[in-house]
Coordinates of C-alpha atoms in Angstrom, one line a residue:
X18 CA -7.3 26.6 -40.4
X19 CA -7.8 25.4 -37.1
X20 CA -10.0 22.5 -35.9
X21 CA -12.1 23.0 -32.9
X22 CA -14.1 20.6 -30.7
X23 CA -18.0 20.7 -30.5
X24 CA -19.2 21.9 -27.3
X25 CA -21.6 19.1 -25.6
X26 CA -25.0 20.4 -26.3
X27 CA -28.5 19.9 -25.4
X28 CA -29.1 16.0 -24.9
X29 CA -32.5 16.9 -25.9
X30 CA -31.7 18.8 -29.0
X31 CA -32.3 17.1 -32.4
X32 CA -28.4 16.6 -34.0
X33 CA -27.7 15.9 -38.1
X34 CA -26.4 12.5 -37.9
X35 CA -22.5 11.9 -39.1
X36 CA -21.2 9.0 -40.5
X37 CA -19.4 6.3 -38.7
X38 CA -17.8 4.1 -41.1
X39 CA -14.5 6.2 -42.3
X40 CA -13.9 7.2 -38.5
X41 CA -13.7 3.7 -37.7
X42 CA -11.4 3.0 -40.8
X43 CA -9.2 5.6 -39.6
X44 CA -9.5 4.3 -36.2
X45 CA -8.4 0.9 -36.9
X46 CA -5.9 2.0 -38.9
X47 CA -4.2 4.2 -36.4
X48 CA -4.9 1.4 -33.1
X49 CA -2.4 -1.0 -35.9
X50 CA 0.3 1.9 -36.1
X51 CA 0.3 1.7 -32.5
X52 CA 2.4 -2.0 -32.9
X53 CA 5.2 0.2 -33.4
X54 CA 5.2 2.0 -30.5
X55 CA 6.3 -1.2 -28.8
X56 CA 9.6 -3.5 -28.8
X57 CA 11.2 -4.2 -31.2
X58 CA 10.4 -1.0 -33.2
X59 CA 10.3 1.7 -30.0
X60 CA 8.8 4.5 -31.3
X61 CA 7.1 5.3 -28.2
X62 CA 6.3 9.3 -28.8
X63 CA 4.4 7.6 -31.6
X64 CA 1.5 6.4 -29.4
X65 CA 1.1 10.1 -28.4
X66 CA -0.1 11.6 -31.6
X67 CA -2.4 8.4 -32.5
X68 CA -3.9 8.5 -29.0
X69 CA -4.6 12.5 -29.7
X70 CA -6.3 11.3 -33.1
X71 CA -8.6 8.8 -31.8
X72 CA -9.5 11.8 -29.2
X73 CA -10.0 14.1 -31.9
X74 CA -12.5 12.0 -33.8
X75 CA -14.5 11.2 -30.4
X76 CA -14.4 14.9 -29.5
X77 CA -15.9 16.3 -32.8
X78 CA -19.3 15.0 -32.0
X79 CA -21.0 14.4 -28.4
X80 CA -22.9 11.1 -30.0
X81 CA -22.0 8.3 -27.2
X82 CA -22.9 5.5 -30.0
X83 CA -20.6 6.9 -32.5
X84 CA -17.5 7.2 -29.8
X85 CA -18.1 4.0 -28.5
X86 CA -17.9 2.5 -32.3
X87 CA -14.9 4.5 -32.8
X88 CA -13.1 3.8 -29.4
X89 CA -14.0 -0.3 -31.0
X90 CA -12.2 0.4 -33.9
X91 CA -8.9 1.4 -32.3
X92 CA -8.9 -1.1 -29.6
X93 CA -9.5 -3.5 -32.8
X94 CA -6.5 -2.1 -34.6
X95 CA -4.6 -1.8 -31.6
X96 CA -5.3 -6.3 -30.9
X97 CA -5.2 -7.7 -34.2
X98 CA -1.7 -5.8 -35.0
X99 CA -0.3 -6.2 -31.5
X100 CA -1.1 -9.6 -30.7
X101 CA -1.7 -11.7 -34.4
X102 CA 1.7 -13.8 -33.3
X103 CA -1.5 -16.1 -31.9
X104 CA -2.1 -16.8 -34.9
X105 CA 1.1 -18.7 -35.4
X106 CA 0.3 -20.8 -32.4
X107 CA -3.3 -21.6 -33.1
X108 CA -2.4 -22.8 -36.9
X109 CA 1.3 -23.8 -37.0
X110 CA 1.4 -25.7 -33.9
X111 CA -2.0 -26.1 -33.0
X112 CA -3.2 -27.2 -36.4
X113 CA -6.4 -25.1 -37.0
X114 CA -7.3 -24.3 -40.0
X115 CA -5.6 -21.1 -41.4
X116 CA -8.7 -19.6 -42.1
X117 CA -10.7 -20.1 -38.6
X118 CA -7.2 -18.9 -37.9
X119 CA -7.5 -15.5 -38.9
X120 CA -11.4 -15.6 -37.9
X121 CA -10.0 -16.6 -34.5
X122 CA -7.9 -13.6 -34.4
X123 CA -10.0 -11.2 -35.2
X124 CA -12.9 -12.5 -33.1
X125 CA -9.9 -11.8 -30.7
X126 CA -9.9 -8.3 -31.6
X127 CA -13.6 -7.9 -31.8
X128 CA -13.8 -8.7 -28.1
X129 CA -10.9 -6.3 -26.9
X130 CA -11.8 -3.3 -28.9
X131 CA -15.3 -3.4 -26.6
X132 CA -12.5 -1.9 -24.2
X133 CA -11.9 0.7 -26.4
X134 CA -15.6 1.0 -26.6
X135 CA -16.1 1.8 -23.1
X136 CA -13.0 4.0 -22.5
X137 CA -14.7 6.5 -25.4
X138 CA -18.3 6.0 -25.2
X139 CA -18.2 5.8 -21.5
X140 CA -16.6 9.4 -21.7
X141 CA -18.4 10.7 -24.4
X142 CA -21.7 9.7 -22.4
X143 CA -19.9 12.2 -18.9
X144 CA -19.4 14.8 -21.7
X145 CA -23.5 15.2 -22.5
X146 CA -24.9 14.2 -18.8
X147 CA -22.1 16.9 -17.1
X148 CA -22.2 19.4 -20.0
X149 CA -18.3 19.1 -19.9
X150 CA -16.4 22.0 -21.9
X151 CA -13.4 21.0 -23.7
X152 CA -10.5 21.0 -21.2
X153 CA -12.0 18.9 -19.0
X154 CA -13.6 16.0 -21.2
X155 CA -9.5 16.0 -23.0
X156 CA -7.8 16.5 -20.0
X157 CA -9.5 14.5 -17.1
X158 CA -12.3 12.7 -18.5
X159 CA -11.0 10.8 -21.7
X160 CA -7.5 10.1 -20.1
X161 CA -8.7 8.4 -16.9
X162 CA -11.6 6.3 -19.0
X163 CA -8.8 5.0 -21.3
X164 CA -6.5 4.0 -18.4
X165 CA -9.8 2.4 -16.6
X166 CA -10.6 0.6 -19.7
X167 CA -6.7 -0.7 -19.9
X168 CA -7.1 -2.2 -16.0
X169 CA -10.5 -3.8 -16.6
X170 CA -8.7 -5.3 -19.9
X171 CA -6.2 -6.7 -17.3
X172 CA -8.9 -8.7 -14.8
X173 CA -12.0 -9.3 -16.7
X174 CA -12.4 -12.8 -17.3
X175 CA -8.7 -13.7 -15.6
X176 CA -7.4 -10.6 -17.8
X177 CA -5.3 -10.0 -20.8
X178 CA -3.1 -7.4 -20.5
X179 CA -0.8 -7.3 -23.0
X180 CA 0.3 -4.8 -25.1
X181 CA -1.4 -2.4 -22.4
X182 CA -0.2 1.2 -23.8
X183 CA 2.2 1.9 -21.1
X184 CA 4.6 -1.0 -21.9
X185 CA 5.7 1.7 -24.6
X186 CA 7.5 3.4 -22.3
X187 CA 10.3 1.7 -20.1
X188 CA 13.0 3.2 -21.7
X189 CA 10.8 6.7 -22.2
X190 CA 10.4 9.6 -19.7
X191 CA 7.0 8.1 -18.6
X192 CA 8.6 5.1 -17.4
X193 CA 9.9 7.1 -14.5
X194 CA 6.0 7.2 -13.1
X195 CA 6.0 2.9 -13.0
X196 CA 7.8 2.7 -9.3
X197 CA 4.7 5.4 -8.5
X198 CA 1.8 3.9 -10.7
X199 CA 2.1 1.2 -12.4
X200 CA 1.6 0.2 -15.9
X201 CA -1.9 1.4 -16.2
X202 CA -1.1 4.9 -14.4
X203 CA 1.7 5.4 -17.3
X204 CA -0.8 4.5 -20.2
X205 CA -3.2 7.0 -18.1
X206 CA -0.4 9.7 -18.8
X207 CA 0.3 8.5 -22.2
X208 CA -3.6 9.4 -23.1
X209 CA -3.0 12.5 -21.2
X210 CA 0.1 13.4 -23.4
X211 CA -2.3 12.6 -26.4
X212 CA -4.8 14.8 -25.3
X213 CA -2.3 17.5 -25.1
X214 CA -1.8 17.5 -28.5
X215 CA -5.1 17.3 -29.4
X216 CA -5.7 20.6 -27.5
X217 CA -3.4 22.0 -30.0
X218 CA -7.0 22.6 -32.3
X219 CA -8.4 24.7 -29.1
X220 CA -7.8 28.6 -28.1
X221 CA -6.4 27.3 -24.8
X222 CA -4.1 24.8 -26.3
X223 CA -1.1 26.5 -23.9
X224 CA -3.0 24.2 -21.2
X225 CA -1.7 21.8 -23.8
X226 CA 1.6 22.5 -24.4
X227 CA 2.3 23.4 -20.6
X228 CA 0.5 20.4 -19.6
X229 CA 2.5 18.1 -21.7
X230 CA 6.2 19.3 -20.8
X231 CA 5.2 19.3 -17.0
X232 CA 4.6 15.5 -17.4
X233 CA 7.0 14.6 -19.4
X234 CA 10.1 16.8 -17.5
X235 CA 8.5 14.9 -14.4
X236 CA 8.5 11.6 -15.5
X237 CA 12.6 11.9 -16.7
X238 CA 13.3 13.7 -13.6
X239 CA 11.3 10.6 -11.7
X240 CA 13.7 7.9 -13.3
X241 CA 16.8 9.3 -11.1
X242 CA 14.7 8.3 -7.8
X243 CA 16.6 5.2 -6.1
X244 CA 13.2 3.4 -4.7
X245 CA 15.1 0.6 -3.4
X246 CA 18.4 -0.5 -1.9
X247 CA 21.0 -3.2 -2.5
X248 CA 20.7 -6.2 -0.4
X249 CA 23.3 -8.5 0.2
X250 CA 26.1 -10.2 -1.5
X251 CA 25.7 -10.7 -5.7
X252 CA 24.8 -13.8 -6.4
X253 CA 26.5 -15.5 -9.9
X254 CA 23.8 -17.1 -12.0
X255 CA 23.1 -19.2 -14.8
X256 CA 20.2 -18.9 -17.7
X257 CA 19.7 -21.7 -19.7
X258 CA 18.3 -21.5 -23.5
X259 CA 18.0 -24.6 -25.2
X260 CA 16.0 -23.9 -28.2
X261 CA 14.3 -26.7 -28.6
X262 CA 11.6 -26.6 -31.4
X263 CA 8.0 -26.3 -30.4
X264 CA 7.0 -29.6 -32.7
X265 CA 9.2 -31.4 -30.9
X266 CA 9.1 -30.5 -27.1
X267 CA 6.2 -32.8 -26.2
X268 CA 7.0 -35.1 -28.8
X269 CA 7.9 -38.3 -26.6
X270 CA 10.4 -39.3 -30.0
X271 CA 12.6 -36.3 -28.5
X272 CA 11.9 -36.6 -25.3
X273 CA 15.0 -38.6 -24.2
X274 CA 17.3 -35.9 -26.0
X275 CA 15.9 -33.0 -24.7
X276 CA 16.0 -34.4 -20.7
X277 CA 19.9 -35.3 -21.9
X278 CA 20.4 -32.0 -23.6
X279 CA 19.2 -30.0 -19.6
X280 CA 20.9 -31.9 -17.9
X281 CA 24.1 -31.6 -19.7
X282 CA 23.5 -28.0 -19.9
X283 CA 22.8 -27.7 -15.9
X284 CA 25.9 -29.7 -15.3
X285 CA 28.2 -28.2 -17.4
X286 CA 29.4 -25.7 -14.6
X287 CA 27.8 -24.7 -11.3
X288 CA 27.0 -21.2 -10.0
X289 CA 24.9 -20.1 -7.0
X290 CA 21.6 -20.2 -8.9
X291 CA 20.9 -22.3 -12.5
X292 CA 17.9 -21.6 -14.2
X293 CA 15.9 -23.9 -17.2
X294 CA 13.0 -22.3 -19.1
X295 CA 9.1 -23.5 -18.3
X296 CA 8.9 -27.0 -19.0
X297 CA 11.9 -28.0 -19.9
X298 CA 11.2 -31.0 -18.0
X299 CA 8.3 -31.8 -20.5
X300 CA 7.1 -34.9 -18.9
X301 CA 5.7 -35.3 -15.1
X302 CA 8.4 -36.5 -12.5
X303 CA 6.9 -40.1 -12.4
X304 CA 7.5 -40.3 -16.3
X305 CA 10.9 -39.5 -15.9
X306 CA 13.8 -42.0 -16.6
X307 CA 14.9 -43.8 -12.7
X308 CA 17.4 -41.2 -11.1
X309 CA 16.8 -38.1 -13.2
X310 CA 16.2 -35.7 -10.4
X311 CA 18.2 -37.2 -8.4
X312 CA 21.0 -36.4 -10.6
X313 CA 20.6 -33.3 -10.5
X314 CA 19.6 -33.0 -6.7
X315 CA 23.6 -34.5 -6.1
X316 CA 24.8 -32.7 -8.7
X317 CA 23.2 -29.1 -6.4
X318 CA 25.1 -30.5 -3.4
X319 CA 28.0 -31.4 -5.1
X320 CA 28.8 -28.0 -6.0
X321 CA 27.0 -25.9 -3.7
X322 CA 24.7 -24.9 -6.5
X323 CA 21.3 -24.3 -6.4
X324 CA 18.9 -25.4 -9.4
X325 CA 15.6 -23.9 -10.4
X326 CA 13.7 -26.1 -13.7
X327 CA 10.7 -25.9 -14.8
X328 CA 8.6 -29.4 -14.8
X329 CA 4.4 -30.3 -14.8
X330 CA 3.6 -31.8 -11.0
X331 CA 0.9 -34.5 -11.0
X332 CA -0.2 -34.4 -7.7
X333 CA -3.1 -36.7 -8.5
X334 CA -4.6 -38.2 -11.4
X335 CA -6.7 -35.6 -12.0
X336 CA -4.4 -32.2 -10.0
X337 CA -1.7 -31.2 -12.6
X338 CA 0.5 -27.6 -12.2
X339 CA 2.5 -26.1 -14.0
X340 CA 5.2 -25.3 -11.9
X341 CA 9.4 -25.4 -11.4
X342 CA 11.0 -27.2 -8.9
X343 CA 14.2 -26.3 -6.8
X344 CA 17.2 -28.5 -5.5
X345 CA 19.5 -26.5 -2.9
X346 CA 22.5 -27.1 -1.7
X347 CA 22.0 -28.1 1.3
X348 CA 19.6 -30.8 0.1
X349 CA 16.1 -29.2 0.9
X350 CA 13.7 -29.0 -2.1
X351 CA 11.3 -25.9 -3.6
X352 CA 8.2 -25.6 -5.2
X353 CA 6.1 -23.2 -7.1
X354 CA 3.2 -23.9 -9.1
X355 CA 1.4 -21.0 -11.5
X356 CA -1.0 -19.2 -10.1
X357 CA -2.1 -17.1 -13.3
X358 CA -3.2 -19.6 -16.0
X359 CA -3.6 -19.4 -19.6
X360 CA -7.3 -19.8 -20.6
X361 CA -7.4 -22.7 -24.0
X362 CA -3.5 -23.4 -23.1
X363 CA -3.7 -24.1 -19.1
X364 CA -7.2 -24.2 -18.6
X365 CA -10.6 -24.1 -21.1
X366 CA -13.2 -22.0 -20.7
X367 CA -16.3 -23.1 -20.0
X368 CA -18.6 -23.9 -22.7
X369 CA -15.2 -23.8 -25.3
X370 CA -14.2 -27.4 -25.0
X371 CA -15.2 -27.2 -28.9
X372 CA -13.1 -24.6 -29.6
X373 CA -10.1 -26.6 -28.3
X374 CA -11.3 -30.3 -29.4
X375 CA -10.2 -28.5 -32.7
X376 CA -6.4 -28.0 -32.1
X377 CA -3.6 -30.1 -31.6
X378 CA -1.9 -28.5 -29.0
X379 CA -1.0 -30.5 -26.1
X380 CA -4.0 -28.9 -23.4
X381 CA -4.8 -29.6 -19.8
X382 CA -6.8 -28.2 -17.0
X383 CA -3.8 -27.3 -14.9
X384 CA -4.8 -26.3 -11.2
X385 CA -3.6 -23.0 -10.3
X386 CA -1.3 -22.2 -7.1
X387 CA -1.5 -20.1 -3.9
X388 CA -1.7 -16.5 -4.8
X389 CA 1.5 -15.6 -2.5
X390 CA 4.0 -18.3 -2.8
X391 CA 7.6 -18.2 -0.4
X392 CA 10.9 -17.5 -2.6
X393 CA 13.5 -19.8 -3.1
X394 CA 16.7 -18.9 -0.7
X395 CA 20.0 -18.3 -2.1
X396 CA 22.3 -17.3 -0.1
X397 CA 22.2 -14.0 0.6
X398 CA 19.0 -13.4 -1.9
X399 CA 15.3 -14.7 -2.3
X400 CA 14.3 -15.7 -5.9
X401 CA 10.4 -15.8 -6.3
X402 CA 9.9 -17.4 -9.7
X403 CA 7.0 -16.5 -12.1
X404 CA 5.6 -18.6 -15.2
X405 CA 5.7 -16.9 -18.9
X406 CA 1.9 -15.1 -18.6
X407 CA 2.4 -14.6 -14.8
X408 CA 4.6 -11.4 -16.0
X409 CA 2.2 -9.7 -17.7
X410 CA -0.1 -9.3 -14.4
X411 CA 2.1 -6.5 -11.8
X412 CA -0.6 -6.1 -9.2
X413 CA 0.0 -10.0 -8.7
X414 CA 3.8 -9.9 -8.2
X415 CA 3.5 -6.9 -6.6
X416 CA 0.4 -8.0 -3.8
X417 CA 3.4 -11.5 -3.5
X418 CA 6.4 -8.9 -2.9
X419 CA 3.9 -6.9 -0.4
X420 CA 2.3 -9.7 1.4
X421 CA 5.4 -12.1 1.7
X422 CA 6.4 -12.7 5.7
X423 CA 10.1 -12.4 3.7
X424 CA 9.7 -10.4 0.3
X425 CA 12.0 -11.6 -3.1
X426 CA 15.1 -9.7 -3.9
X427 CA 15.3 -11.0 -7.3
X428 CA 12.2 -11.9 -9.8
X429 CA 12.7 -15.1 -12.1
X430 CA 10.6 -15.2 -15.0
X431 CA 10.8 -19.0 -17.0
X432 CA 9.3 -18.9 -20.6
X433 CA 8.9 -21.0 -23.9
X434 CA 7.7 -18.5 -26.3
X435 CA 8.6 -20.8 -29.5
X436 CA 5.1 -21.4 -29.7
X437 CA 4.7 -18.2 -31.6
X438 CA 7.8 -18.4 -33.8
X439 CA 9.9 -15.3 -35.2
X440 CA 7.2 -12.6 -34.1
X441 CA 7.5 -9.6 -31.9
X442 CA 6.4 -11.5 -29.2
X443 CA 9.3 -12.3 -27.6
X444 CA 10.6 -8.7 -28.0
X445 CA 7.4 -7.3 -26.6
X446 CA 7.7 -10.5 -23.0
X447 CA 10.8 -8.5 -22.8
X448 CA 9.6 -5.3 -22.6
X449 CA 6.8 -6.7 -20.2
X450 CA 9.8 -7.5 -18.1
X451 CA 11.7 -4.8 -17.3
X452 CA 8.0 -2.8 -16.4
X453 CA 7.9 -5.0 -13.4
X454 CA 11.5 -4.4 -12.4
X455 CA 10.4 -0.6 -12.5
X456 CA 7.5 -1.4 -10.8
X457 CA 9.2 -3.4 -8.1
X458 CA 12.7 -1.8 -8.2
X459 CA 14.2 -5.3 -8.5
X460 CA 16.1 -6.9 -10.9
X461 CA 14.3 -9.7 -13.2
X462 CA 16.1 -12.9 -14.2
X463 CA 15.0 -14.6 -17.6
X464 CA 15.4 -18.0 -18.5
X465 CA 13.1 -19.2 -21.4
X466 CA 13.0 -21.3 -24.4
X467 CA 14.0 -19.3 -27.3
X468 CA 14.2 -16.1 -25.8
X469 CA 14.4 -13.4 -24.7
X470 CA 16.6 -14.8 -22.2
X471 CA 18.1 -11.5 -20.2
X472 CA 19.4 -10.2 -16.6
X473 CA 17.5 -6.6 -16.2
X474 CA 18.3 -4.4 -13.0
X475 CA 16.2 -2.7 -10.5
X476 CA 15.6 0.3 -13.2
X477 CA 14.4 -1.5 -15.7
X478 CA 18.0 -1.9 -17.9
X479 CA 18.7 -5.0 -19.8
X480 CA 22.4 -5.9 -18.7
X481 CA 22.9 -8.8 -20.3
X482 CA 21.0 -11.2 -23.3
X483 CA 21.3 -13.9 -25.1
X484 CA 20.6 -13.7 -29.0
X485 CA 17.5 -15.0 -29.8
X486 CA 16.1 -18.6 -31.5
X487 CA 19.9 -20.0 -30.5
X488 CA 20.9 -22.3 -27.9
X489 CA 23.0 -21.3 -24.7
X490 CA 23.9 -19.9 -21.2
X491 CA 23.7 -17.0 -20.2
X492 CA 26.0 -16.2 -17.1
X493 CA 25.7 -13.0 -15.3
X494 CA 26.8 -11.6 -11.7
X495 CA 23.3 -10.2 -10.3
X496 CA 22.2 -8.0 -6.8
X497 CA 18.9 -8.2 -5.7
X498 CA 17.1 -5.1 -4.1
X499 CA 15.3 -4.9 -0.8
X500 CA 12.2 -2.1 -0.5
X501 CA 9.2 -1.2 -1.3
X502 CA 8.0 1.2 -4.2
X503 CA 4.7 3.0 -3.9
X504 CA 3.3 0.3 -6.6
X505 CA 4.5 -2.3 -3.7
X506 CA 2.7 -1.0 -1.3
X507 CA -0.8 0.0 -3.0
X508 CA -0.6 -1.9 -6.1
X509 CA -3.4 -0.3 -8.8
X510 CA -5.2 1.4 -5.8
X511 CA -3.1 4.9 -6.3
X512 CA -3.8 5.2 -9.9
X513 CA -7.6 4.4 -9.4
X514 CA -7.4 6.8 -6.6
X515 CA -6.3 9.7 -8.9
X516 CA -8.4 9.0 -11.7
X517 CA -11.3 9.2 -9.4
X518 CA -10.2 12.5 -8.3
X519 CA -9.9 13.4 -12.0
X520 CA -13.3 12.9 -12.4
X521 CA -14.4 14.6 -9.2
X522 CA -12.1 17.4 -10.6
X523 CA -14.6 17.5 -14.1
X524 CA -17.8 17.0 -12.6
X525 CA -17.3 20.0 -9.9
X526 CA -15.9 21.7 -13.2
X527 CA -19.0 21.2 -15.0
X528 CA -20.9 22.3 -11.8
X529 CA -18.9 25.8 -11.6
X530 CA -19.4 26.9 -15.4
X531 CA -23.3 25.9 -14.8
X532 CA -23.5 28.2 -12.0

């Protein structure tokens, strides 16, 4: 018995209406499979045959409402099972009721499914006012919508990202395409791939088959490609972990032990660059007990060490940043303040001071920093830092790689993740991770709270980690990468480029079998 899609017909035909409601069960459903497609589970072919089942149930009917609610319904799915580690942060540590909790999270869901909405209605709508056969509409149409869909996900209303589909595949065949496109260009292949297989229900389904292998044989072949070279000497470096527990890190009661517990771990030994997590300093520099930096300042010179922690600036009374601070050896001090901040955590929406009134968690409108900030020197490298959700946005360390008058060798991400306990989330910043080092070609340095505390290379390998929810150093021998990669260079201006020439490819498509 073989399936087949239904031709776009007449707009102005009357149609038999179908239901929506089990489509959009199923559809949910299969967007919450999609969690395992990602760290720590890794079944990334997995994302492949749900993709080609949510474009199966859109292509059966040429109704633009009923693909749009059905696009919603995965991209629901998809949010509540990918990201419902918020959860732990808004009620264990934030104190909200467990129920508006869960409301929370799902109102969460609500909102990103409307991506969904618009990669499948949006295409489903080109289907009927283009006429669009089959081939195209799976092939071009549906593929490029979904990967559109994915990139306005990343900047509409400052953007969140995560669990964007192509974080699946770092370790996969499609990864090879992130030097080239990016993260949403892979999730554009990874609909493509699903497409494939849902052109296995179609008398062409060879486009299909041939189709898929072509992209997947490319993208393996892809990861061989050198993008970047080494630059010069290794420099030995030093991760700290210290595990401290999220109900006590801005407890003032623990304060004292945790400024004793960095400092002892910075001092312990030196090396040419020693890292701390985001705000391991928890307190502003004027809080902190008479000589603090200025231990460890001596303590850089001393041993020809240079130290990187992560401390709030006040500026002002009213300018705060979330930054870290740098002590070389050769006295001179660094600075870099977030540019990318965390709506309800670094900054609150307007008209949601409510919203937050009701949580516990210790809030502040933090000011953000200059777009493209300078590295921090290290001998022979350049360390730009980034702040925990700064990792999740590529085009931004990418335009600060491309626009630098002296481009990083070596990313630095500084974390503290123990706001959303033992969840998948640290796994999944990870995995975030080594994208950009394939985007980039360079290696990224982690030093963060809990974990995942790691060294990856230029090619997206993890090389060294710490276990996670323990405290310790992580000490690793690391050599940056000069060059640019095509993402570099254009950021998410190629894939965009391409998509649009996959659409101009199915409208002159639909133009030719109308002729």
């Amino acid at each position: 018995m073989r399936f087949r899609f239904r031709p776009a017909p007449d707009p102005n035909a009357r149609r038999k209406p179908r239901t929506t409601a089990w489509p959009m069960v199923f559809a949910a459903l299969a967007g919450g499979l999609s969690l395992f497609s990602f760290a720590p589970f890794g079944w990334w072919w997995l994302q492949f045959p749900l993709l080609a089942f949510l474009f199966y149930q859109v292509g059966i009917d040429a109704n633009t409402k009923r693909a749009a609610w059905i696009g919603w319904a995965y991209g629901l799915g998809w949010s509540v099972a990918g990201m419902h580690w918020l959860y732990i942060a808004l009620t264990r540590f934030g104190g909200l009721n467990p129920i508006l909790g869960a409301i929370a999270i799902l109102l969460l869901g609500a909102y990103m499914g409307i991506y969904g909405a618009v990669a499948t209605g949006v295409a489903s709508w080109l289907r009927t006012k283009w006429s669009l056969k089959v081939k195209p509409f799976l092939l071009l149409v549906l593929p490029v919508m979904w990967g559109v869909s994915e990139w306005l996900r990343g900047w509409v209303f400052t953007g969140f990202p995560w669990a964007a589909s192509g974080y699946a595949h770092n370790d996969a065949p499609l990864g090879g395409f992130a030097p080239i496109l990016g993260v949403y260009g892979i999730g554009v292949l990874a609909a493509l791939c699903g497409a494939c297989i849902a052109m296995l229900t179609q008398r062409s389904r060879m486009w299909g088959i041939s189709i898929f292998a072509i992209v997947i044989a490319t993208g393996a072949g892809l990861h061989t490609w050198q993008w970047t070279q080494p630059a010069g000497q290794p420099i030995k470096v030093r991760l700290l972990q210290g595990d401290i527990s999220q109900d006590e890190k801005f407890d003032e009661r623990h304060l004292v032990q945790a400024l004793d517990l960095y400092r002892n771990m910075i001092t312990e030994a030196p090396a040419d660059l020693i890292a701390t997590p985001e705000t391991a300093i928890a307190a502003f520099p004027q809080q902190l007990p008479v000589g603090y930096l200025a231990s460890l300042a001596n303590y850089a010179r001393s041993t020809n060490s240079a130290i990187i922690y992560g401390i709030p600036f006040a500026d002002s009374p009213t300018h705060f940043a979330n930054s870290v601070g740098g002590f070389a050896p050769n006295g001179q001090t660094y600075r870099y303040d977030k540019h990318h901040l965390v709506p309800f955590g670094e900054f609150i929406p307007t008209g949601f001071r409510w919203f937050t009134d009701m949580m516990a968690i210790p809030l502040g409108d933090f000011s953000r920093g200059a777009p493209v900030q300078a590295p921090f020197a290290i001998k022979d490298q350049r360390v730009l830092p980034n702040v925990c959700y700064e990792d999740v946005f590529g085009e931004e360390i990418a335009q600060q790689l491309r626009e630098a008058p002296q481009p990083a060798t070596l990313l630095l991400n500084v974390s503290n993740l123990a706001w959303y306990g033992e969840s998948v989330a640290i796994p999944q910043h990870l995995q975030i991770s080594q994208m950009r080092s394939l985007e980039t070609g360079r290696p990224m340095l982690r030093s963060t709270n809990n974990g995942a505390t790691a060294v990856i290379d230029g090619r997206g390998k993890v090389q060294a980690k710490l276990a996670y929810y323990t405290r310790g150093v992580l000490t690793a021998s690391v050599q940056g990468m000069a060059g640019s990669t095509p993402y570099i260079r254009f950021g998410n201006a190629l894939f965009l480029g391409l998509g649009a020439l996959a659409l101009l490819g199915a409208w002159f498509s639909a133009r030719r079998a109308r002729a």
